[in-house]
Coordinates of C-alpha atoms in Angstrom, one line a residue:
M4 CA 0.0 0.0 0.0
N5 CA 1.4 3.4 -1.0
L6 CA 0.1 5.8 1.6
R7 CA 1.9 8.7 0.0
A8 CA 0.0 8.2 -3.2
Y9 CA -3.3 8.2 -1.4
W10 CA -2.3 11.4 0.4
R11 CA -1.1 13.0 -2.8
F12 CA -4.5 12.1 -4.4
L13 CA -6.3 14.1 -1.7
V14 CA -3.9 17.1 -2.2
V15 CA -4.3 17.1 -6.0
A16 CA -8.1 16.8 -5.7
R17 CA -8.2 19.8 -3.4
H18 CA -6.4 21.9 -6.0
F19 CA -8.2 20.7 -9.1
L20 CA -11.8 20.1 -7.9
P21 CA -12.9 23.8 -8.1
L22 CA -11.8 24.0 -11.7
L23 CA -13.5 20.7 -12.5
V24 CA -16.7 21.9 -10.9
A25 CA -16.6 25.1 -12.9
Y26 CA -16.0 23.1 -16.1
A27 CA -19.0 20.8 -15.3
R28 CA -21.2 23.9 -14.8
D29 CA -20.1 25.1 -18.3
R30 CA -21.5 21.9 -19.8
K31 CA -24.7 21.9 -17.7
R32 CA -25.5 25.2 -16.0
F33 CA -27.1 23.5 -13.0
F34 CA -24.9 20.3 -13.1
V35 CA -27.8 18.0 -14.2
V36 CA -30.2 20.2 -16.1
G37 CA -30.0 23.4 -18.1
S38 CA -28.2 24.6 -21.1
S39 CA -24.5 25.0 -21.4
R40 CA -23.0 28.4 -20.7
R41 CA -20.6 30.4 -22.8
V42 CA -17.0 30.8 -21.5
T43 CA -15.2 33.9 -22.7
P44 CA -11.4 33.8 -23.6
E45 CA -10.8 36.0 -20.5
Q46 CA -12.5 33.5 -18.2
R47 CA -10.5 30.7 -19.8
R48 CA -7.2 32.6 -19.3
K49 CA -8.1 33.3 -15.6
R50 CA -8.7 29.6 -15.1
A51 CA -5.5 28.7 -16.9
Q52 CA -3.6 31.0 -14.5
Q53 CA -5.2 29.4 -11.5
L54 CA -4.3 25.9 -12.8
L55 CA -0.8 27.1 -13.5
D56 CA -0.4 28.2 -9.9
S57 CA -1.7 24.8 -8.7
L58 CA 0.8 22.9 -10.9
L59 CA 3.7 25.0 -9.4
T60 CA 2.4 24.3 -5.9
L61 CA 2.1 20.6 -6.5
G62 CA 5.7 20.3 -7.4
P63 CA 8.1 18.5 -9.9
T64 CA 5.8 15.9 -11.5
F65 CA 3.0 18.4 -12.1
I66 CA 5.4 21.1 -13.4
K67 CA 6.5 18.5 -16.0
L68 CA 2.8 17.6 -16.7
G69 CA 2.2 21.3 -17.5
Q70 CA 5.1 21.4 -19.8
I71 CA 3.8 18.4 -21.7
L72 CA 0.3 19.9 -21.8
S73 CA 1.8 23.0 -23.4
T74 CA 2.6 20.9 -26.5
R75 CA -0.9 19.4 -26.8
P76 CA -3.4 21.8 -28.5
D77 CA -5.6 18.8 -29.1
V78 CA -6.3 18.6 -25.4
L79 CA -6.4 22.2 -24.1
P80 CA -7.7 25.5 -25.5
P81 CA -5.2 28.1 -26.7
E82 CA -5.4 30.2 -23.5
Y83 CA -4.1 27.2 -21.5
I84 CA -1.4 26.4 -24.0
E85 CA -0.1 29.9 -23.8
E86 CA -0.1 30.1 -20.0
F87 CA 1.5 26.7 -19.6
S88 CA 4.3 27.7 -22.1
K89 CA 5.5 30.1 -19.4
L90 CA 6.4 27.2 -17.0
Q91 CA 10.0 27.5 -16.0
D92 CA 11.3 24.4 -14.3
R93 CA 13.3 26.2 -11.6
V94 CA 13.1 25.2 -7.9
P95 CA 15.6 25.6 -5.0
P96 CA 18.2 22.7 -5.0
A97 CA 18.1 20.1 -2.3
D98 CA 20.7 20.1 0.6
W99 CA 24.2 19.1 -0.3
D100 CA 24.2 16.3 2.3
E101 CA 21.3 14.6 0.5
A102 CA 22.8 15.2 -2.9
R103 CA 26.1 13.8 -1.7
V104 CA 24.4 10.5 -0.8
V105 CA 23.2 10.1 -4.4
I106 CA 26.7 10.8 -5.8
E107 CA 28.4 8.3 -3.5
D108 CA 25.8 5.6 -4.1
E109 CA 26.5 5.9 -7.8
L110 CA 30.3 6.8 -8.1
G111 CA 31.9 6.3 -4.7
S112 CA 33.5 8.8 -2.5
V113 CA 33.3 12.4 -3.8
D114 CA 36.8 13.1 -2.5
D115 CA 38.3 10.1 -4.4
R116 CA 36.5 10.6 -7.7
F117 CA 36.8 14.4 -8.0
D118 CA 39.8 16.7 -7.7
E119 CA 37.5 19.5 -6.5
F120 CA 33.8 19.7 -5.9
E121 CA 31.8 22.9 -5.2
T122 CA 29.0 22.0 -2.8
E123 CA 26.8 25.0 -3.8
A124 CA 24.6 24.0 -6.8
I125 CA 24.7 26.4 -9.8
S126 CA 21.3 25.3 -11.0
G127 CA 18.3 23.6 -9.4
A128 CA 15.3 22.1 -11.1
S129 CA 12.4 19.7 -10.4
L130 CA 14.2 16.5 -11.3
G131 CA 17.9 17.4 -10.9
Q132 CA 20.5 19.9 -9.9
V133 CA 23.9 20.8 -11.2
Y134 CA 27.2 21.3 -9.5
L135 CA 30.7 22.5 -10.6
A136 CA 33.6 20.1 -10.1
E137 CA 37.0 19.2 -11.5
V138 CA 38.2 15.9 -12.8
D139 CA 41.8 15.3 -14.0
G140 CA 42.4 19.1 -14.3
E141 CA 39.2 19.6 -16.4
K142 CA 36.3 21.6 -15.2
V143 CA 33.0 19.7 -15.4
A144 CA 29.3 20.1 -14.6
V145 CA 27.8 17.3 -12.6
K146 CA 24.1 16.8 -12.9
I147 CA 22.6 14.8 -10.0
R148 CA 19.1 13.4 -9.8
R149 CA 17.2 15.1 -7.0
P150 CA 17.2 13.0 -3.8
G151 CA 14.0 11.0 -3.3
I152 CA 12.4 12.2 -6.6
E153 CA 11.8 8.6 -7.8
T154 CA 9.3 7.9 -4.9
L155 CA 7.5 11.2 -5.4
V156 CA 7.2 10.8 -9.2
E157 CA 5.9 7.2 -8.9
A158 CA 3.3 8.3 -6.3
D159 CA 2.2 11.2 -8.6
L160 CA 2.0 8.9 -11.6
R161 CA -0.4 6.7 -9.6
V162 CA -2.4 9.8 -8.8
V163 CA -2.6 10.7 -12.5
R164 CA -3.8 7.2 -13.3
W165 CA -6.4 7.2 -10.5
S166 CA -7.6 10.7 -11.6
L167 CA -8.3 9.7 -15.2
P168 CA -11.8 8.0 -14.6
L169 CA -12.9 11.1 -12.7
L170 CA -11.6 13.5 -15.4
M171 CA -13.5 11.5 -18.1
Y172 CA -16.7 12.6 -16.5
F173 CA -15.9 16.3 -16.9
I174 CA -14.4 16.3 -20.4
D175 CA -16.0 15.9 -23.8
D176 CA -16.0 12.4 -25.2
S177 CA -14.0 13.6 -28.2
R178 CA -11.0 14.3 -25.9
S179 CA -11.1 11.2 -23.7
F180 CA -8.7 9.3 -26.0
S181 CA -6.3 12.2 -26.1
L182 CA -6.2 12.3 -22.3
E183 CA -5.5 8.6 -22.0
T184 CA -2.7 8.7 -24.6
L185 CA -1.4 11.8 -22.9
A186 CA -1.1 9.9 -19.6
D187 CA 0.9 7.2 -21.3
E188 CA 3.1 9.7 -23.0
F189 CA 3.7 11.7 -19.8
S190 CA 4.6 8.5 -17.8
K191 CA 7.1 7.6 -20.5
T192 CA 8.6 11.1 -20.9
I193 CA 9.2 11.8 -17.2
R194 CA 10.9 8.4 -16.7
E195 CA 13.1 9.1 -19.7
E196 CA 14.1 12.5 -18.3
M197 CA 15.1 10.8 -15.0
D198 CA 17.4 8.4 -16.9
Y199 CA 20.6 10.3 -17.3
Q200 CA 22.2 7.4 -19.3
R201 CA 19.6 8.0 -22.0
E202 CA 20.3 11.8 -21.8
G203 CA 24.0 11.1 -22.2
R204 CA 23.3 9.0 -25.3
M205 CA 21.1 11.6 -26.9
L206 CA 23.6 14.4 -26.1
T207 CA 26.4 12.4 -27.6
E208 CA 24.5 11.6 -30.8
I209 CA 23.5 15.2 -31.4
R210 CA 27.0 16.4 -30.6
E211 CA 28.4 14.0 -33.2
N212 CA 25.9 15.4 -35.8
F213 CA 27.4 18.9 -35.3
R214 CA 31.0 17.9 -35.1
D215 CA 31.9 19.8 -38.3
N216 CA 30.0 22.9 -37.3
D217 CA 32.3 25.4 -35.5
R218 CA 29.4 27.7 -34.7
I219 CA 27.7 25.1 -32.4
C220 CA 29.1 23.8 -29.1
I221 CA 27.6 20.8 -27.2
P222 CA 29.3 19.7 -24.0
K223 CA 31.1 16.3 -24.1
V224 CA 29.9 13.6 -21.7
K225 CA 32.5 12.1 -19.3
E226 CA 31.5 8.5 -19.4
S227 CA 33.7 7.4 -16.4
H228 CA 31.7 9.7 -14.1
S229 CA 28.2 9.1 -15.4
T230 CA 25.5 6.7 -14.4
Q231 CA 21.7 6.5 -14.5
R232 CA 21.4 9.1 -11.7
V233 CA 24.6 11.2 -12.3
L234 CA 25.7 12.8 -15.5
T235 CA 29.1 14.5 -15.7
M236 CA 29.7 16.8 -18.7
E237 CA 32.4 19.2 -19.9
Y238 CA 31.7 22.6 -18.4
V239 CA 31.1 25.2 -21.1
P240 CA 30.4 28.7 -19.8
G241 CA 28.5 31.3 -21.8
T242 CA 26.2 34.3 -21.8
K243 CA 22.5 33.5 -21.7
I244 CA 21.0 34.0 -25.2
N245 CA 18.3 36.4 -23.9
D246 CA 20.9 38.7 -22.2
I247 CA 20.7 41.2 -25.0
D248 CA 22.8 43.9 -23.2
S249 CA 25.7 41.5 -22.6
L250 CA 25.6 40.2 -26.2
D251 CA 25.7 43.8 -27.6
A252 CA 28.5 44.7 -25.2
G253 CA 30.5 41.7 -26.5
G254 CA 29.9 42.7 -30.1
I255 CA 27.8 39.6 -31.0
N256 CA 25.9 39.9 -34.3
R257 CA 22.4 38.9 -33.0
T258 CA 20.9 38.4 -36.5
E259 CA 23.6 35.9 -37.3
L260 CA 23.1 34.2 -34.0
A261 CA 19.4 33.9 -34.6
E262 CA 20.1 32.4 -38.0
T263 CA 22.6 29.9 -36.5
L264 CA 19.9 28.8 -33.9
Q265 CA 17.3 28.4 -36.6
R266 CA 19.5 26.4 -38.9
A267 CA 20.6 24.2 -36.1
Y268 CA 17.1 23.1 -35.4
L269 CA 16.3 22.7 -39.0
Q270 CA 19.2 20.3 -39.3
M271 CA 18.2 18.4 -36.2
I272 CA 14.6 18.0 -37.2
I273 CA 14.8 17.7 -41.0
D274 CA 18.3 16.1 -41.6
D275 CA 19.3 14.2 -38.4
G276 CA 15.9 13.1 -37.0
V277 CA 17.0 13.6 -33.4
F278 CA 16.5 17.0 -31.7
H279 CA 17.0 19.0 -28.5
A280 CA 13.4 19.6 -27.4
D281 CA 13.7 22.3 -24.7
P282 CA 15.2 25.4 -26.3
H283 CA 14.2 28.0 -23.8
P284 CA 16.8 30.7 -23.0
G285 CA 18.0 28.9 -19.8
N286 CA 19.3 26.1 -22.0
L287 CA 21.0 28.3 -24.7
A288 CA 24.1 30.3 -24.2
V289 CA 26.6 32.2 -26.3
Q290 CA 30.4 32.2 -26.1
D291 CA 32.6 35.3 -26.6
D292 CA 33.2 34.4 -30.2
G293 CA 29.5 34.0 -31.0
T294 CA 29.4 30.2 -30.7
L295 CA 26.0 28.9 -29.7
V296 CA 26.0 26.5 -26.7
F297 CA 23.2 23.9 -26.0
Y298 CA 22.5 22.6 -22.5
D299 CA 20.2 20.0 -21.0
F300 CA 19.2 17.2 -23.3
G301 CA 16.8 15.6 -20.8
M302 CA 13.9 16.6 -23.0
S303 CA 14.8 15.4 -26.5
G304 CA 13.0 13.5 -29.3
R305 CA 13.2 11.7 -32.6
V306 CA 11.4 12.3 -35.9
D307 CA 10.7 9.5 -38.3
P308 CA 11.6 9.9 -42.0
F309 CA 8.0 10.2 -43.1
V310 CA 7.3 13.1 -40.8
Q311 CA 10.6 14.7 -41.9
D312 CA 9.4 14.7 -45.5
K313 CA 6.1 16.2 -44.5
I314 CA 7.8 19.0 -42.5
I315 CA 9.8 19.8 -45.6
D316 CA 6.6 19.9 -47.6
F317 CA 5.0 22.2 -45.0
Y318 CA 7.9 24.7 -44.9
A319 CA 8.1 24.8 -48.7
A320 CA 4.3 25.3 -49.0
V321 CA 4.4 28.1 -46.4
A322 CA 7.2 29.8 -48.3
D323 CA 5.2 29.5 -51.6
Q324 CA 1.9 30.5 -49.8
D325 CA 0.4 27.4 -51.4
I326 CA -2.7 26.9 -49.3
D327 CA -3.6 23.5 -50.7
A328 CA -0.1 22.2 -50.2
I329 CA -0.1 23.4 -46.6
L330 CA -3.4 21.6 -45.9
D331 CA -2.1 18.4 -47.6
A332 CA 1.0 18.4 -45.5
L333 CA -0.9 19.0 -42.2
I334 CA -3.4 16.2 -43.1
E335 CA -0.6 13.7 -44.0
M336 CA 1.3 14.5 -40.8
G337 CA -1.9 13.8 -38.8
T338 CA -2.3 17.3 -37.3
L339 CA -5.5 18.0 -39.2
S340 CA -8.5 15.8 -39.7
P341 CA -9.0 14.6 -43.3
E342 CA -12.7 15.2 -42.7
A343 CA -12.3 18.9 -42.1
D344 CA -13.8 21.2 -44.6
R345 CA -10.9 22.2 -47.0
Q346 CA -12.6 25.4 -48.0
V347 CA -13.0 26.4 -44.4
M348 CA -9.5 25.4 -43.5
G349 CA -8.2 27.2 -46.6
D350 CA -9.9 30.3 -45.2
V351 CA -8.2 29.7 -41.9
M352 CA -4.8 29.4 -43.5
E353 CA -5.3 32.5 -45.7
L354 CA -6.2 34.5 -42.7
A355 CA -3.3 33.1 -40.7
I356 CA -0.8 34.0 -43.4
A357 CA -2.4 37.5 -43.9
D358 CA -2.3 38.1 -40.1
A359 CA 1.3 36.9 -39.9
R360 CA 2.7 39.2 -42.7
G361 CA 4.7 42.2 -41.7
E362 CA 5.0 45.5 -43.6
D363 CA 7.2 43.7 -46.0
I364 CA 5.0 41.1 -47.7
E365 CA 7.8 38.5 -47.5
Q366 CA 8.1 38.9 -43.7
Y367 CA 5.7 36.6 -41.9
R368 CA 5.9 34.4 -38.9
V369 CA 5.6 30.6 -38.8
Q370 CA 4.8 30.9 -35.1
Q371 CA 1.6 32.8 -35.8
I372 CA 0.6 30.3 -38.5
I373 CA 1.2 27.4 -36.1
Q374 CA -0.8 29.3 -33.4
Q375 CA -3.7 29.6 -35.8
V376 CA -3.4 25.9 -36.7
E377 CA -3.3 25.0 -33.0
D378 CA -6.5 27.0 -32.4
T379 CA -8.2 25.1 -35.2
I380 CA -6.9 21.8 -33.9
Y381 CA -8.7 22.5 -30.7
E382 CA -11.9 23.2 -32.6
F383 CA -11.4 20.0 -34.6
P384 CA -10.1 17.5 -31.9
L385 CA -7.6 15.0 -33.2
R386 CA -4.8 12.7 -31.9
L387 CA -1.4 14.4 -32.2
P388 CA 1.6 12.1 -32.4
A389 CA 3.7 12.9 -29.3
N390 CA 7.0 13.8 -31.1
L391 CA 5.2 15.9 -33.7
A392 CA 3.6 17.9 -30.9
L393 CA 7.1 18.5 -29.5
V394 CA 8.3 19.6 -33.0
L395 CA 5.4 22.1 -33.2
R396 CA 6.2 23.4 -29.8
V397 CA 10.0 23.6 -30.5
A398 CA 9.2 25.6 -33.7
T399 CA 7.3 28.2 -31.8
V400 CA 9.8 28.6 -28.9
V401 CA 12.8 28.8 -31.3
E402 CA 11.0 31.4 -33.4
G403 CA 10.3 33.4 -30.2
V404 CA 14.0 33.3 -29.2
C405 CA 15.0 34.4 -32.7
V406 CA 12.6 37.3 -32.6
T407 CA 14.0 38.3 -29.2
L408 CA 17.4 38.5 -30.8
D409 CA 16.2 40.3 -33.9
E410 CA 12.6 41.6 -34.1
D411 CA 12.8 41.7 -37.9
F412 CA 14.2 38.1 -38.2
D413 CA 12.9 36.4 -41.3
F414 CA 12.1 32.9 -40.1
I415 CA 10.6 31.8 -43.5
G416 CA 13.5 33.3 -45.4
V417 CA 16.1 31.4 -43.4
A418 CA 14.1 28.1 -43.7
T419 CA 13.7 28.6 -47.5
D420 CA 17.4 29.3 -47.9
Y421 CA 18.3 26.2 -45.8
L422 CA 16.0 23.9 -47.8
R423 CA 17.4 25.3 -51.1
E424 CA 21.0 24.9 -50.0
E425 CA 20.4 21.3 -48.8
G426 CA 18.8 20.5 -52.1
Y427 CA 15.3 19.9 -50.8
L428 CA 13.6 22.5 -52.9
A429 CA 15.4 21.4 -56.0
E430 CA 14.5 17.8 -55.2
G431 CA 10.9 18.9 -54.9
V432 CA 11.1 20.4 -58.4
R433 CA 12.7 17.2 -59.8
N434 CA 9.9 15.1 -58.2
F435 CA 7.3 17.4 -59.7
V436 CA 8.9 17.1 -63.2
E437 CA 9.2 13.3 -62.7
N438 CA 5.6 13.1 -61.7
R439 CA 4.4 15.1 -64.7
A440 CA 6.6 13.0 -67.0
T441 CA 5.0 9.9 -65.5
E442 CA 1.5 11.4 -66.2
V443 CA 2.5 12.2 -69.8
S444 CA 3.8 8.7 -70.3
D445 CA 0.5 7.2 -68.8
A446 CA -1.5 9.5 -71.0
A447 CA 0.5 8.4 -74.1
R448 CA -0.2 4.7 -73.3
S449 CA -3.9 5.5 -72.8
A450 CA -4.0 7.3 -76.1
V451 CA -2.7 4.1 -77.8
R452 CA -5.2 1.9 -75.9
I453 CA -8.3 4.0 -76.2
P454 CA -9.0 4.1 -80.0
P455 CA -9.6 0.4 -80.4
K456 CA -11.9 0.3 -77.4
L457 CA -13.8 3.4 -78.7
E458 CA -14.2 1.7 -82.1
S459 CA -15.6 -1.4 -80.4
A460 CA -18.0 0.7 -78.4
L461 CA -19.2 2.5 -81.5
D462 CA -19.7 -0.7 -83.3
R463 CA -22.1 -1.9 -80.5
V464 CA -24.0 1.4 -80.7
E465 CA -24.4 0.9 -84.4
R466 CA -25.7 -2.6 -83.8
E467 CA -28.1 -1.2 -81.2
D468 CA -26.5 -3.6 -78.7
F469 CA -25.2 -0.9 -76.3
R470 CA -26.6 -0.6 -72.8
V471 CA -25.5 1.6 -69.9
Q472 CA -26.0 0.4 -66.3
A473 CA -25.4 2.7 -63.4
D474 CA -25.7 2.2 -59.6
I475 CA -26.3 5.4 -57.7
E476 CA -25.4 5.3 -54.0
D477 CA -27.8 7.4 -52.0
S478 CA -27.5 6.2 -48.4
D479 CA -29.0 9.5 -47.0
G480 CA -32.0 9.5 -49.3
L481 CA -30.8 12.7 -50.9
L482 CA -32.0 11.7 -54.4
A483 CA -35.4 10.6 -53.2
T484 CA -35.8 13.9 -51.3
M485 CA -34.9 16.0 -54.3
T486 CA -37.1 14.0 -56.6
K487 CA -40.0 14.4 -54.2
R488 CA -39.5 18.1 -54.1
L489 CA -39.3 18.3 -57.9
I490 CA -42.6 16.4 -58.4
L491 CA -44.3 18.5 -55.7
G492 CA -43.1 21.7 -57.3
M493 CA -44.3 20.6 -60.8
L494 CA -47.7 19.6 -59.3
L495 CA -48.0 22.9 -57.5
A496 CA -47.2 24.9 -60.6
S497 CA -49.8 23.0 -62.6
T498 CA -52.4 23.3 -59.8
L499 CA -51.9 27.0 -59.6
F500 CA -52.5 27.3 -63.3
S501 CA -55.6 25.1 -63.1
T502 CA -57.0 27.0 -60.2
A503 CA -56.6 30.3 -62.0
F504 CA -58.3 28.8 -65.0
L505 CA -61.2 27.4 -63.0
Y506 CA -61.7 30.8 -61.2
T507 CA -62.2 32.5 -64.6
Q508 CA -64.1 29.8 -66.5
A509 CA -65.8 27.4 -64.0
S510 CA -68.1 27.5 -61.0
L511 CA -67.1 28.5 -57.5
P512 CA -67.1 24.9 -56.0
A513 CA -64.7 23.7 -58.7
T514 CA -62.5 26.7 -57.9
G515 CA -62.6 25.8 -54.2
V516 CA -61.4 22.3 -55.0
G517 CA -58.5 23.7 -57.0
I518 CA -57.6 26.1 -54.1
A519 CA -57.7 23.2 -51.6
G520 CA -55.4 21.2 -53.8
T521 CA -53.0 24.1 -54.2
V522 CA -52.9 24.7 -50.4
G523 CA -52.3 21.0 -49.8
L524 CA -49.4 20.8 -52.2
S525 CA -47.9 24.0 -50.8
L526 CA -48.0 22.5 -47.3
A527 CA -46.4 19.3 -48.5
L528 CA -43.6 21.1 -50.3
W529 CA -43.1 23.4 -47.2
W530 CA -43.0 20.3 -44.9
S531 CA -40.3 18.6 -47.1
F532 CA -38.0 21.5 -46.3
R533 CA -38.9 21.4 -42.6
S534 CA -38.1 17.7 -42.3
K535 CA -35.0 16.6 -40.4
K536 CA -33.9 14.7 -43.5
A537 CA -33.9 17.9 -45.5
V538 CA -30.7 18.9 -47.3
R539 CA -29.0 21.5 -45.1
A540 CA -25.5 22.6 -44.5
K541 CA -24.5 24.2 -41.2
P542 CA -21.0 25.7 -41.4
Q543 CA -18.8 24.8 -38.4
F544 CA -17.6 28.3 -38.3
T545 CA -17.5 31.3 -40.6
R546 CA -15.0 33.9 -41.5
Q547 CA -17.1 36.5 -39.6
S548 CA -17.2 34.3 -36.5
M549 CA -13.4 33.8 -36.7
R550 CA -13.0 37.5 -36.8
E551 CA -15.2 37.9 -33.8
Q552 CA -13.2 35.2 -32.0
D553 CA -10.0 36.9 -33.0
R554 CA -11.3 40.2 -31.5
E555 CA -12.2 38.5 -28.3
S556 CA -8.9 36.8 -27.8
P557 CA -5.5 38.5 -27.3
S558 CA -3.7 39.1 -30.6
G559 CA -0.5 37.3 -31.2
L560 CA 1.4 34.9 -29.0
N561 CA 3.4 36.5 -26.1
T562 CA 6.4 34.4 -25.4
S563 CA 7.4 34.6 -21.7
F564 CA 10.6 33.0 -20.5
G565 CA 10.2 33.6 -16.7
E566 CA 13.1 33.8 -14.3
D567 CA 16.3 31.9 -15.1
T568 CA 19.0 30.8 -12.7
D569 CA 22.4 32.4 -12.5
D570 CA 24.0 29.8 -14.8
A571 CA 22.7 28.6 -18.1
Y572 CA 23.0 24.9 -17.1
S573 CA 19.7 23.4 -16.2
G574 CA 19.0 20.7 -13.7
D575 CA 16.8 18.5 -16.0

């Protein structure tokens, strides 16, 4: 029996119950009866802020849960996504005496394994904390799993599992699957982040991918002093990437730095298929010569080749402002339902691109496009692949950092240049030409095959031995409804004419019969339009409603980075 898990369940329930009750009242004004009530964007934002405070109060596991939720627009509305994106995983480090126990359990005596060891942590986070030390004359950063974190995390994961059935009552059926898969994803992600051996492997792989790039620096892992709970790395100091005054004082070209950052992530996601997934300013630093330094690879992911191809298609389509190609890429990636109305979604993308353009028509922001897509994803619930959600989130955060460095930074221009230099755009042209050549070849073969078949068909027509059989699928009874209306309309027209003729030429009783028939047919025709089976189309949302929603919600996406520690190294 895990008494701690039961106690945590009560604590979590106390924090979340008021919000769940409010949400239940949104669906049924009086809980059991009554219509739903409309919640304004301001109300949603206020609730999101309250929930954010609760996550911070509940500690490490729920801070991580909030960070995962910030990448899931299929689960939460945009206001929650924006608030949760502000989560900064910074908490006071544990006492040195407790941390020392972890090191000595994993490596042996601190005095024997390290030449020097500073007992004051330079960084503290929910899952780990970082210390400075020296090994064989080399300065290193030692990342230690927070003492006792395993027990707390396991208890909280049980609480999350126990809470799911309760949450299902309060949420829409369309999002129940997303929540269940999110729970599985969260459990897997937080365990991976506590596994420092995995982080070391990911760091080493990404470092190897940038070995020939002298503008990128990734610390080297010291294998002899690393285990599942301790990760020792080369210490690489630097200025935080959002410390603009220090960068300017050092003569750093911020535009070039932003381009280096953007190109690094394009390489990781599009070329390498493995990427650093936590690019907030606390994990990015700049050396005196302008070299970009990456820290903390606890949150990292992989992209499979199919998704890589679709991301290339998406970037190329955005650069060309090709709405149909953008929609195709989103559907094929799984971020947009194939059943969504393409005309409506085309309007969404047109508005998104129009809103994202700056004074220069070529300057527009992918971040704002993705934000509009995320809003739409919430309106059309779907199941986002976990790593793709991370990719979308990384794209917005990186773009925010780039704009902080250079407010006129052309994200699309850099992406387009990168794709062209790497040969992706040229390859796309070659594929287009090859596809068209295939189509021409198929058309030529068809042109050879069709004349004999056409001659045979004409011979049968000439012999009066030609019949056409067609099966019409009408599962909704649309054809029958239209036929019924057509017949009723024709009868009504003829009856009107007959009644008018009887009124001028025949007796009053005969005219009355004609009028009764006319009224009867008119009612029948009217009723056919009132029937539930009538052909109607109710738009899911209109351009006007989108504009009203845009006026109600805050414009743009404000990126907040919170408070960072004194050193750029992160504890998890």
